[in-house]
Amino acid sequence: MKKIAVLISGSGSNLEAIAKACEKNEINGEIKCVISNVPNAFGLERAKKYNLRSIVIDHSLFDSRIEFEKEIDKYLSLLKIDVIVLAGFMRILGKDITNKYFGKMINLHPSLLPLYPGLNTHLNVLQNKDKSHGISIHYVSAELDAGPIIAQGSIKVNSNQSISVLENRIHEVEHILLPEIVNEICNENIYLKDNIVIFKNNERSGHILKHYDV
Ligand code: GAR
């Protein structure tokens, strides 16, 4: 069973989706720790509900990003973490930690990358009147939201949809696809080799792309 760390900054609904899937044995892994850089993140309450060890590493208390990341790394090393999931973790990680964990650290991003890296993805989609929107799950590299893509889930954007409705639909997709991908990684059916995402027992070229009617 793989040892998973989930890094959060906010609500933690994706943390909860992973925790639920672990409880139901739908993920061949165990959450060994939840790390939040925000002391009052609601995700910490969710961690408590699932009896998960949680650690607050408040970035604002560190003199530099490197010191903050060293503290994160201390726990990842100590707990011998195999898979690190950035699930709504809103700090940019530097090259030391991303290089060290390249191939072990994945990020969930609410857009169909390479479209809209960074913030305000839902707003951008609505303002640009895009016909589709979605989520990406990718390996983390030193470049923001630009590591090798593992999977994407797309939805059709309805015209005149409010940002909150769109965001909720995106969350629904995230809560389905993220636990599935975490399980595939824990089972070593998906891994990174020479910068290329490998899908074991599968002839596919390119990443997983699923459409959702949510
Ligand atoms: C998710 O929608 C995730 O895609 C996004 O933050 C939300 C966290 O929700 N991540 C990013 O924007 C990262 N750039 P949650 O705290 O309820 O899981």
XYZ file of N, CA and C and ligand atoms in Angstrom:
660
model
N 0.830 -1.204 0.000
C 0.000 0.000 0.000
C 0.867 1.258 0.000
N 0.569 2.168 -0.912
C 1.395 3.382 -0.999
C 1.030 4.373 0.111
N 2.021 5.135 0.497
C 1.829 6.167 1.522
C 1.603 7.500 0.807
N 0.450 8.081 1.100
C 0.045 9.301 0.391
C 0.115 10.506 1.327
N 0.579 11.634 0.802
C 0.459 12.923 1.515
C -0.418 13.824 0.661
N -1.341 14.514 1.304
C -2.188 15.456 0.571
C -1.893 16.862 1.090
N -1.555 17.758 0.185
C -1.265 19.147 0.565
C -2.448 20.029 0.187
N -2.881 20.835 1.128
C -4.070 21.662 0.913
C -3.817 23.109 1.384
N -4.742 23.974 0.974
C -4.718 25.359 1.481
C -6.111 25.832 1.878
N -7.132 25.079 1.524
C -8.483 25.623 1.709
C -9.506 24.594 2.117
N -10.589 24.550 1.365
C -11.764 23.745 1.735
C -11.486 22.242 1.875
N -10.631 21.717 1.035
C -10.251 20.310 1.173
C -11.289 19.322 0.686
N -12.175 19.752 -0.227
C -13.173 18.787 -0.719
C -12.498 17.652 -1.503
N -11.409 17.963 -2.168
C -10.696 16.896 -2.893
C -9.943 15.978 -1.947
N -9.436 16.548 -0.865
C -8.848 15.702 0.189
C -9.909 14.709 0.661
N -11.124 15.221 0.892
C -12.194 14.346 1.384
C -12.538 13.269 0.355
N -12.533 13.626 -0.922
C -12.825 12.622 -1.963
C -11.775 11.502 -1.933
N -10.525 11.874 -1.719
C -9.454 10.862 -1.654
C -9.607 10.029 -0.370
N -9.895 10.714 0.744
C -10.030 10.004 2.028
C -11.176 8.986 1.962
N -12.305 9.405 1.360
C -13.466 8.514 1.214
C -13.101 7.296 0.381
N -12.405 7.540 -0.729
C -12.028 6.435 -1.622
C -11.059 5.486 -0.911
N -10.164 6.014 -0.081
C -9.245 5.154 0.680
C -10.052 4.291 1.651
N -11.013 4.916 2.323
C -11.847 4.181 3.288
C -12.592 3.028 2.618
N -13.036 3.274 1.377
C -13.796 2.241 0.649
C -12.874 1.280 -0.093
N -11.580 1.355 0.186
C -10.569 0.538 -0.516
C -10.591 0.725 -2.030
N -10.999 1.901 -2.448
C -10.974 2.192 -3.888
C -9.624 2.783 -4.293
N -8.801 3.051 -3.289
C -7.424 3.486 -3.559
C -6.498 2.542 -2.806
N -5.517 2.034 -3.542
C -4.565 1.120 -2.940
C -3.482 1.921 -2.214
N -3.938 2.691 -1.252
C -3.002 3.541 -0.521
C -3.646 4.080 0.729
N -2.819 4.772 1.513
C -3.277 5.281 2.794
C -2.770 6.723 2.938
N -3.650 7.611 3.376
C -3.196 8.992 3.599
C -2.417 9.033 4.910
N -1.132 9.281 4.799
C -0.273 9.306 5.991
C -0.239 10.683 6.625
N -0.447 11.703 5.817
C -0.540 13.041 6.410
C -1.188 14.033 5.467
N -1.803 15.026 6.097
C -2.365 16.165 5.378
C -1.533 17.357 5.815
N -1.011 18.085 4.846
C -0.225 19.269 5.185
C -0.959 20.503 4.664
N -1.203 21.442 5.566
C -1.857 22.687 5.160
C -0.924 23.849 5.440
N -0.834 24.749 4.486
C -0.031 25.959 4.730
C -0.887 27.059 5.343
N -2.206 26.775 5.482
C -3.128 27.773 6.051
C -3.671 27.205 7.367
N -3.369 27.893 8.494
C -3.718 27.325 9.801
C -5.206 27.050 10.003
N -6.085 27.882 9.426
C -7.516 27.659 9.657
C -8.228 27.081 8.436
N -7.518 26.408 7.574
C -8.144 25.820 6.378
C -9.231 24.824 6.794
N -10.385 24.885 6.127
C -11.480 23.980 6.473
C -11.089 22.517 6.221
N -10.167 22.321 5.309
C -9.696 20.967 5.034
C -9.140 20.269 6.272
N -8.646 21.055 7.240
C -8.118 20.457 8.480
C -9.250 19.816 9.291
N -10.447 20.417 9.216
C -11.627 19.812 9.873
C -11.968 18.489 9.202
N -11.883 18.489 7.882
C -12.181 17.245 7.146
C -11.155 16.173 7.516
N -9.895 16.593 7.669
C -8.840 15.628 8.042
C -9.187 14.986 9.386
N -9.667 15.823 10.302
C -10.037 15.337 11.648
C -11.144 14.289 11.530
N -12.141 14.604 10.696
C -13.291 13.709 10.510
C -12.844 12.308 10.060
N -11.765 12.251 9.305
C -11.283 10.953 8.800
C -10.091 10.444 9.616
N -9.876 11.059 10.795
C -8.760 10.657 11.668
C -7.409 10.673 10.977
N -7.198 11.690 10.173
C -5.929 11.780 9.451
C -4.963 12.689 10.222
N -3.706 12.310 10.211
C -2.689 13.161 10.835
C -2.582 14.448 10.009
N -2.702 15.591 10.682
C -2.546 16.826 9.907
C -1.443 17.686 10.508
N -0.771 18.376 9.620
C 0.371 19.205 10.006
C 0.166 20.573 9.373
N 0.263 21.621 10.184
C 0.173 22.973 9.629
C 1.589 23.502 9.454
N 1.893 23.899 8.238
C 3.191 24.537 7.972
C 2.865 25.895 7.344
N 2.778 26.874 8.206
C 2.322 28.205 7.789
C 3.462 28.925 7.059
N 3.283 29.124 5.761
C 4.363 29.719 4.955
C 4.779 31.101 5.467
N 3.802 31.801 6.101
C 4.106 33.184 6.505
C 5.086 33.231 7.690
N 5.343 32.091 8.316
C 6.264 32.079 9.453
C 7.710 31.770 9.056
N 7.924 31.593 7.747
C 9.278 31.240 7.298
C 9.937 32.434 6.613
N 11.270 32.514 6.759
C 11.995 33.641 6.169
C 12.069 33.542 4.654
N 12.043 32.315 4.139
C 12.159 32.164 2.685
C 11.344 30.956 2.240
N 11.092 30.923 0.936
C 10.351 29.792 0.366
C 11.127 28.488 0.559
N 12.449 28.590 0.452
C 13.288 27.391 0.597
C 13.124 26.790 1.994
N 13.103 27.664 3.022
C 12.944 27.167 4.401
C 11.570 26.506 4.569
N 10.553 27.124 4.004
C 9.184 26.584 4.058
C 9.143 25.202 3.391
N 9.750 25.110 2.249
C 9.739 23.832 1.512
C 10.576 22.759 2.213
N 11.644 23.189 2.886
C 12.467 22.226 3.642
C 11.630 21.591 4.750
N 10.776 22.420 5.366
C 9.915 21.919 6.448
C 8.906 20.902 5.871
N 8.356 21.192 4.717
C 7.432 20.234 4.077
C 8.193 18.941 3.789
N 9.355 19.099 3.194
C 10.164 17.942 2.817
C 10.520 17.084 4.037
N 10.730 17.757 5.179
C 11.075 17.023 6.411
C 10.017 15.951 6.709
N 8.748 16.337 6.604
C 7.669 15.384 6.900
C 7.497 14.352 5.788
N 7.663 14.776 4.550
C 7.516 13.826 3.443
C 8.584 12.736 3.557
N 9.802 13.149 3.953
C 10.898 12.177 4.105
C 10.673 11.310 5.327
N 10.352 11.961 6.443
C 10.148 11.254 7.712
C 9.094 10.151 7.573
N 8.014 10.463 6.872
C 6.899 9.511 6.743
C 7.051 8.603 5.524
N 8.184 8.750 4.838
C 8.483 7.921 3.654
C 7.318 7.918 2.652
N 6.893 9.116 2.298
C 5.727 9.273 1.423
C 6.068 8.841 -0.009
N 5.150 8.093 -0.614
C 5.346 7.634 -1.995
C 4.671 8.552 -3.012
N 3.490 9.043 -2.642
C 2.690 9.829 -3.598
C 2.232 11.119 -2.902
N 2.554 12.245 -3.521
C 2.172 13.550 -2.941
C 1.120 14.173 -3.854
N -0.011 14.516 -3.264
C -1.092 15.095 -4.063
C -1.308 16.544 -3.643
N -1.117 17.462 -4.578
C -1.442 18.863 -4.310
C -2.910 19.037 -4.680
N -3.756 19.151 -3.658
C -5.203 19.210 -3.891
C -5.723 20.545 -3.366
N -5.626 21.555 -4.222
C -6.003 22.892 -3.769
C -4.917 23.500 -2.898
N -3.673 23.154 -3.184
C -2.523 23.739 -2.461
C -2.100 24.975 -3.255
N -2.215 26.147 -2.639
C -2.125 27.379 -3.412
C -0.781 28.105 -3.281
N 0.271 27.363 -2.988
C 1.608 27.955 -2.982
C 2.403 27.383 -4.144
N 3.199 28.225 -4.761
C 4.080 27.743 -5.829
C 5.291 27.081 -5.171
N 5.632 25.900 -5.649
C 6.789 25.190 -5.086
C 8.005 25.380 -5.997
N 9.149 25.547 -5.384
C 10.380 25.829 -6.132
C 11.047 24.587 -6.688
N 12.198 24.818 -7.324
C 12.787 23.717 -8.081
C 13.430 22.645 -7.204
N 13.905 22.993 -5.999
C 14.533 21.970 -5.156
C 13.538 20.851 -4.845
N 12.378 21.247 -4.314
C 11.404 20.224 -3.898
C 10.717 19.569 -5.105
N 10.464 20.345 -6.153
C 9.783 19.742 -7.315
C 10.729 18.783 -8.059
N 12.021 19.128 -8.089
C 12.977 18.200 -8.723
C 13.112 16.932 -7.903
N 13.187 17.108 -6.578
C 13.367 15.943 -5.705
C 12.198 14.970 -5.856
N 10.997 15.503 -5.964
C 9.815 14.626 -6.010
C 9.213 14.512 -7.419
N 9.982 14.843 -8.436
C 9.462 14.739 -9.804
C 9.069 13.280 -10.086
N 7.834 13.087 -10.503
C 7.338 11.724 -10.738
C 6.582 11.162 -9.549
N 6.672 11.866 -8.400
C 5.957 11.396 -7.207
C 4.895 12.399 -6.785
N 4.986 13.612 -7.316
C 4.094 14.686 -6.872
C 3.154 15.066 -8.013
N 1.834 15.036 -7.720
C 0.873 15.432 -8.755
C 0.069 16.635 -8.275
N -0.436 17.379 -9.254
C -1.226 18.573 -8.944
C -2.570 18.485 -9.669
N -3.579 18.997 -8.983
C -4.911 19.105 -9.575
C -5.094 20.560 -9.960
N -5.464 20.804 -11.204
C -5.647 22.188 -11.642
C -6.998 22.344 -12.347
N -7.744 23.412 -12.000
C -9.096 23.541 -12.561
C -9.147 24.218 -13.930
N -8.453 23.641 -14.897
C -8.603 24.091 -16.296
C -8.068 22.991 -17.195
N -8.368 23.140 -18.468
C -7.818 22.199 -19.448
C -6.465 22.750 -19.896
N -5.442 22.423 -19.112
C -4.095 22.917 -19.435
C -3.697 22.459 -20.844
N -2.952 23.227 -21.616
C -2.209 24.419 -21.198
C -3.053 25.700 -21.125
N -4.353 25.573 -21.294
C -5.196 26.762 -21.130
C -5.244 27.173 -19.664
N -5.128 28.420 -19.397
C -5.328 29.030 -18.080
C -4.527 28.422 -16.920
N -3.218 28.474 -16.993
C -2.462 28.163 -15.764
C -2.725 29.280 -14.754
N -2.400 29.053 -13.506
C -2.565 30.110 -12.498
C -3.976 30.205 -11.957
N -4.371 31.434 -11.609
C -5.639 31.634 -10.878
C -6.799 32.019 -11.811
N -7.994 32.075 -11.226
C -9.201 32.601 -11.905
C -9.581 31.857 -13.179
N -9.430 30.573 -13.166
C -9.677 29.806 -14.389
C -11.154 29.853 -14.801
N -12.065 29.740 -13.817
C -13.500 29.714 -14.164
C -13.919 31.051 -14.786
N -13.410 32.124 -14.203
C -13.720 33.457 -14.704
C -13.219 33.615 -16.145
N -12.008 33.147 -16.382
C -11.445 33.234 -17.735
C -12.288 32.483 -18.746
N -12.749 31.308 -18.345
C -13.565 30.486 -19.248
C -14.859 31.221 -19.599
N -15.488 31.821 -18.578
C -16.757 32.526 -18.818
C -16.530 33.792 -19.647
N -15.492 34.530 -19.292
C -15.232 35.784 -20.029
C -14.897 35.513 -21.493
N -14.218 34.415 -21.741
C -13.835 34.102 -23.129
C -14.915 33.310 -23.871
N -16.043 33.079 -23.174
C -17.171 32.337 -23.762
C -16.728 30.980 -24.330
N -15.841 30.309 -23.580
C -15.368 28.990 -24.011
C -16.525 27.998 -24.004
N -16.485 27.052 -24.917
C -17.559 26.064 -24.994
C -17.298 24.890 -24.048
N -16.016 24.695 -23.703
C -15.729 23.617 -22.758
C -14.723 24.092 -21.704
N -14.753 23.350 -20.606
C -13.896 23.677 -19.460
C -13.512 22.329 -18.857
N -12.684 22.341 -17.848
C -12.359 21.041 -17.264
C -11.255 21.115 -16.251
N -10.706 19.953 -15.956
C -9.652 19.849 -14.951
C -8.469 19.087 -15.539
N -7.322 19.343 -14.965
C -6.127 18.597 -15.375
C -5.443 18.043 -14.134
N -4.902 16.854 -14.293
C -4.071 16.255 -13.240
C -2.716 16.012 -13.891
N -1.675 16.587 -13.295
C -0.367 16.498 -13.952
C 0.750 16.303 -12.926
N 1.846 15.748 -13.392
C 3.030 15.675 -12.534
C 3.560 17.084 -12.340
N 4.068 17.347 -11.155
C 4.543 18.690 -10.845
C 5.998 18.839 -11.260
N 6.247 19.908 -12.019
C 7.616 20.265 -12.368
C 7.871 21.673 -11.827
N 9.067 22.180 -12.059
C 9.405 23.499 -11.490
C 8.617 24.624 -12.157
N 8.112 24.359 -13.350
C 7.328 25.394 -14.054
C 5.873 25.332 -13.633
N 5.263 26.458 -13.375
C 3.898 26.503 -12.847
C 2.880 25.845 -13.788
N 2.157 24.856 -13.267
C 1.062 24.182 -13.989
C 1.473 23.671 -15.368
N 2.723 23.244 -15.483
C 3.204 22.876 -16.814
C 3.847 21.486 -16.884
N 3.771 20.702 -15.820
C 4.384 19.367 -15.849
C 3.582 18.412 -16.723
N 4.126 17.223 -16.984
C 3.466 16.255 -17.864
C 2.029 15.926 -17.406
N 1.099 16.044 -18.346
C -0.317 15.835 -18.020
C -0.638 14.339 -17.994
N -1.337 13.933 -16.945
C -1.751 12.534 -16.792
C -3.177 12.360 -17.313
N -4.069 13.235 -16.865
C -5.483 13.065 -17.229
C -6.198 14.408 -17.219
N -7.229 14.468 -18.057
C -8.098 15.644 -18.046
C -9.552 15.202 -18.064
N -10.379 15.967 -17.390
C -11.823 15.725 -17.408
C -12.475 16.984 -17.926
N -13.318 16.835 -18.932
C -13.911 18.043 -19.516
C -15.418 18.077 -19.316
N -15.968 19.277 -19.340
C -17.425 19.472 -19.301
C -17.796 20.508 -20.352
N -19.063 20.474 -20.726
C -19.560 21.484 -21.664
C -19.962 22.701 -20.826
N -19.613 23.870 -21.302
C -20.012 25.079 -20.557
C -21.350 25.563 -21.101
N -22.329 25.684 -20.203
C -23.623 26.203 -20.632
C -23.551 27.721 -20.658
N -24.157 28.312 -21.681
C -24.094 29.774 -21.742
C -24.896 30.350 -20.575
N -24.488 31.474 -20.098
C -25.116 32.179 -18.957
C -25.021 31.428 -17.631
N -24.082 30.495 -17.541
C -23.920 29.778 -16.276
C -23.156 30.674 -15.290
N -23.578 30.652 -14.025
C -22.864 31.476 -13.046
C -21.532 30.807 -12.704
N -20.632 31.626 -12.194
C -19.299 31.112 -11.871
C -19.380 30.039 -10.783
N -20.318 30.222 -9.821
C -20.370 29.249 -8.720
C -20.932 27.904 -9.199
N -21.902 27.962 -10.130
C -22.428 26.700 -10.674
C -21.314 25.986 -11.462
N -20.587 26.768 -12.241
C -19.494 26.182 -13.028
C -18.444 25.557 -12.098
N -18.116 26.270 -11.047
C -17.125 25.778 -10.086
C -17.597 24.478 -9.430
N -18.885 24.428 -9.081
C -19.413 23.198 -8.471
C -19.339 22.017 -9.426
N -19.620 22.286 -10.703
C -19.542 21.196 -11.700
C -18.099 20.718 -11.837
N -17.170 21.673 -11.802
C -15.751 21.310 -11.885
C -15.358 20.451 -10.676
N -15.856 20.842 -9.504
C -15.571 20.050 -8.300
C -16.098 18.622 -8.455
N -17.297 18.493 -9.014
C -17.858 17.143 -9.193
C -16.919 16.272 -10.021
N -16.391 16.853 -11.094
C -15.468 16.097 -11.960
C -14.193 15.755 -11.187
N -13.689 16.733 -10.447
C -12.459 16.506 -9.675
C -12.639 15.344 -8.694
N -13.796 15.327 -8.036
C -14.016 14.312 -6.991
C -14.137 12.904 -7.567
N -14.449 12.821 -8.863
C -14.499 11.494 -9.517
C -13.101 11.125 -10.038
N -12.520 12.037 -10.808
C -11.303 11.682 -11.551
C -10.050 11.616 -10.663
N -9.936 12.531 -9.707
C -8.699 12.550 -8.906
C -8.476 11.242 -8.133
N -9.497 10.735 -7.395
C -9.261 9.459 -6.693
C -8.925 8.314 -7.652
N -9.547 8.318 -8.828
C -9.244 7.255 -9.813
C -7.774 7.295 -10.218
N -7.289 8.486 -10.490
C -5.895 8.616 -10.943
C -4.927 8.300 -9.795
N -5.271 8.749 -8.588
C -4.403 8.437 -7.439
C -4.297 6.924 -7.283
N -5.424 6.229 -7.456
C -5.393 4.764 -7.354
C -4.516 4.136 -8.438
N -4.653 4.627 -9.661
C -3.834 4.082 -10.759
C -2.337 4.296 -10.474
N -2.011 5.440 -9.895
C -0.602 5.718 -9.558
C -0.151 4.793 -8.424
N -1.017 4.623 -7.425
C -0.662 3.726 -6.304
C -0.464 2.298 -6.801
N -1.219 1.923 -7.803
C -1.075 0.571 -8.365
C 0.052 0.472 -9.393
N 0.749 1.560 -9.568
C 1.853 1.652 -10.548
C 1.392 1.360 -11.969
N 0.128 1.621 -12.238
C -0.367 1.518 -13.616
C -0.083 2.786 -14.401
N 0.180 3.855 -13.664
C 0.608 5.113 -14.289
C 1.890 5.535 -13.585
N 2.904 5.871 -14.373
C 4.137 6.399 -13.784
C 4.881 7.241 -14.814
N 5.882 7.912 -14.313
C 6.650 8.801 -15.187
C 7.994 8.164 -15.496
N 8.340 8.137 -16.788
C 9.649 7.605 -17.161
C 10.232 8.525 -18.237
N 11.446 8.977 -18.018
C 12.098 9.897 -18.969
C 11.164 11.039 -19.369
N 10.483 11.593 -18.399
C 9.624 12.753 -18.650
C 8.339 12.422 -19.429
N 8.077 11.139 -19.605
C 6.871 10.736 -20.350
C 5.966 9.950 -19.413
N 4.673 10.244 -19.495
C 3.727 9.523 -18.640
C 3.452 8.162 -19.282
N 3.701 7.109 -18.501
C 3.501 5.744 -19.002
C 2.194 5.193 -18.441
N 1.378 4.634 -19.323
C 0.139 3.965 -18.917
C 0.362 2.479 -19.162
N 0.580 1.748 -18.058
C 0.894 0.327 -18.177
C -0.298 -0.414 -18.801
N -0.046 -1.482 -19.513
C -1.096 -2.291 -20.146
C -1.992 -1.464 -21.055
N -1.444 -0.461 -21.649
C -2.286 0.394 -22.474
C -1.459 0.945 -23.630
N -2.031 0.873 -24.794
C -1.297 1.326 -25.976
C -1.432 2.833 -26.195
N -2.141 3.483 -25.253
C -2.491 4.884 -25.528
C -1.253 5.766 -25.739
N -1.433 6.724 -26.627
C -0.408 7.763 -26.681
C -1.121 9.037 -26.256
N -0.489 9.807 -25.423
C -1.145 10.996 -24.885
C -1.875 10.650 -23.607
N -2.432 11.680 -22.998
C -3.011 11.484 -21.668
C -4.466 11.005 -21.725
N -4.991 10.665 -20.539
C -6.392 10.242 -20.432
C -7.279 11.483 -20.588
N -8.322 11.365 -21.407
C -9.244 12.492 -21.567
C -10.666 11.949 -21.473
N -11.391 12.400 -20.441
C -12.766 11.905 -20.250
C -13.710 13.087 -20.260
N -14.910 12.847 -20.799
C -15.921 13.908 -20.776
C -16.963 13.553 -19.730
N -17.449 14.532 -19.026
C -18.436 14.300 -17.966
C -19.689 15.118 -18.213
N -20.845 14.448 -18.060
C -22.127 15.164 -18.135
C -22.579 15.464 -16.718
N -21.995 16.451 -16.114
C -22.407 16.782 -14.740
C -23.098 18.136 -14.730
C -9.842 22.779 -6.738
O -10.831 23.174 -7.645
C -8.496 22.692 -7.423
O -8.591 22.325 -8.769
C -8.007 24.107 -7.282
O -8.408 24.510 -6.012
C -9.630 23.853 -5.675
C -9.484 23.273 -4.287
O -10.699 22.786 -3.814
N -6.594 24.166 -7.427
C -5.947 25.203 -7.939
O -6.510 26.211 -8.327
C -4.459 25.037 -8.015
N -3.890 25.985 -8.912
P -10.752 21.935 -2.482
O -9.922 22.675 -1.444
O -12.202 21.915 -2.113
O -10.216 20.570 -2.782
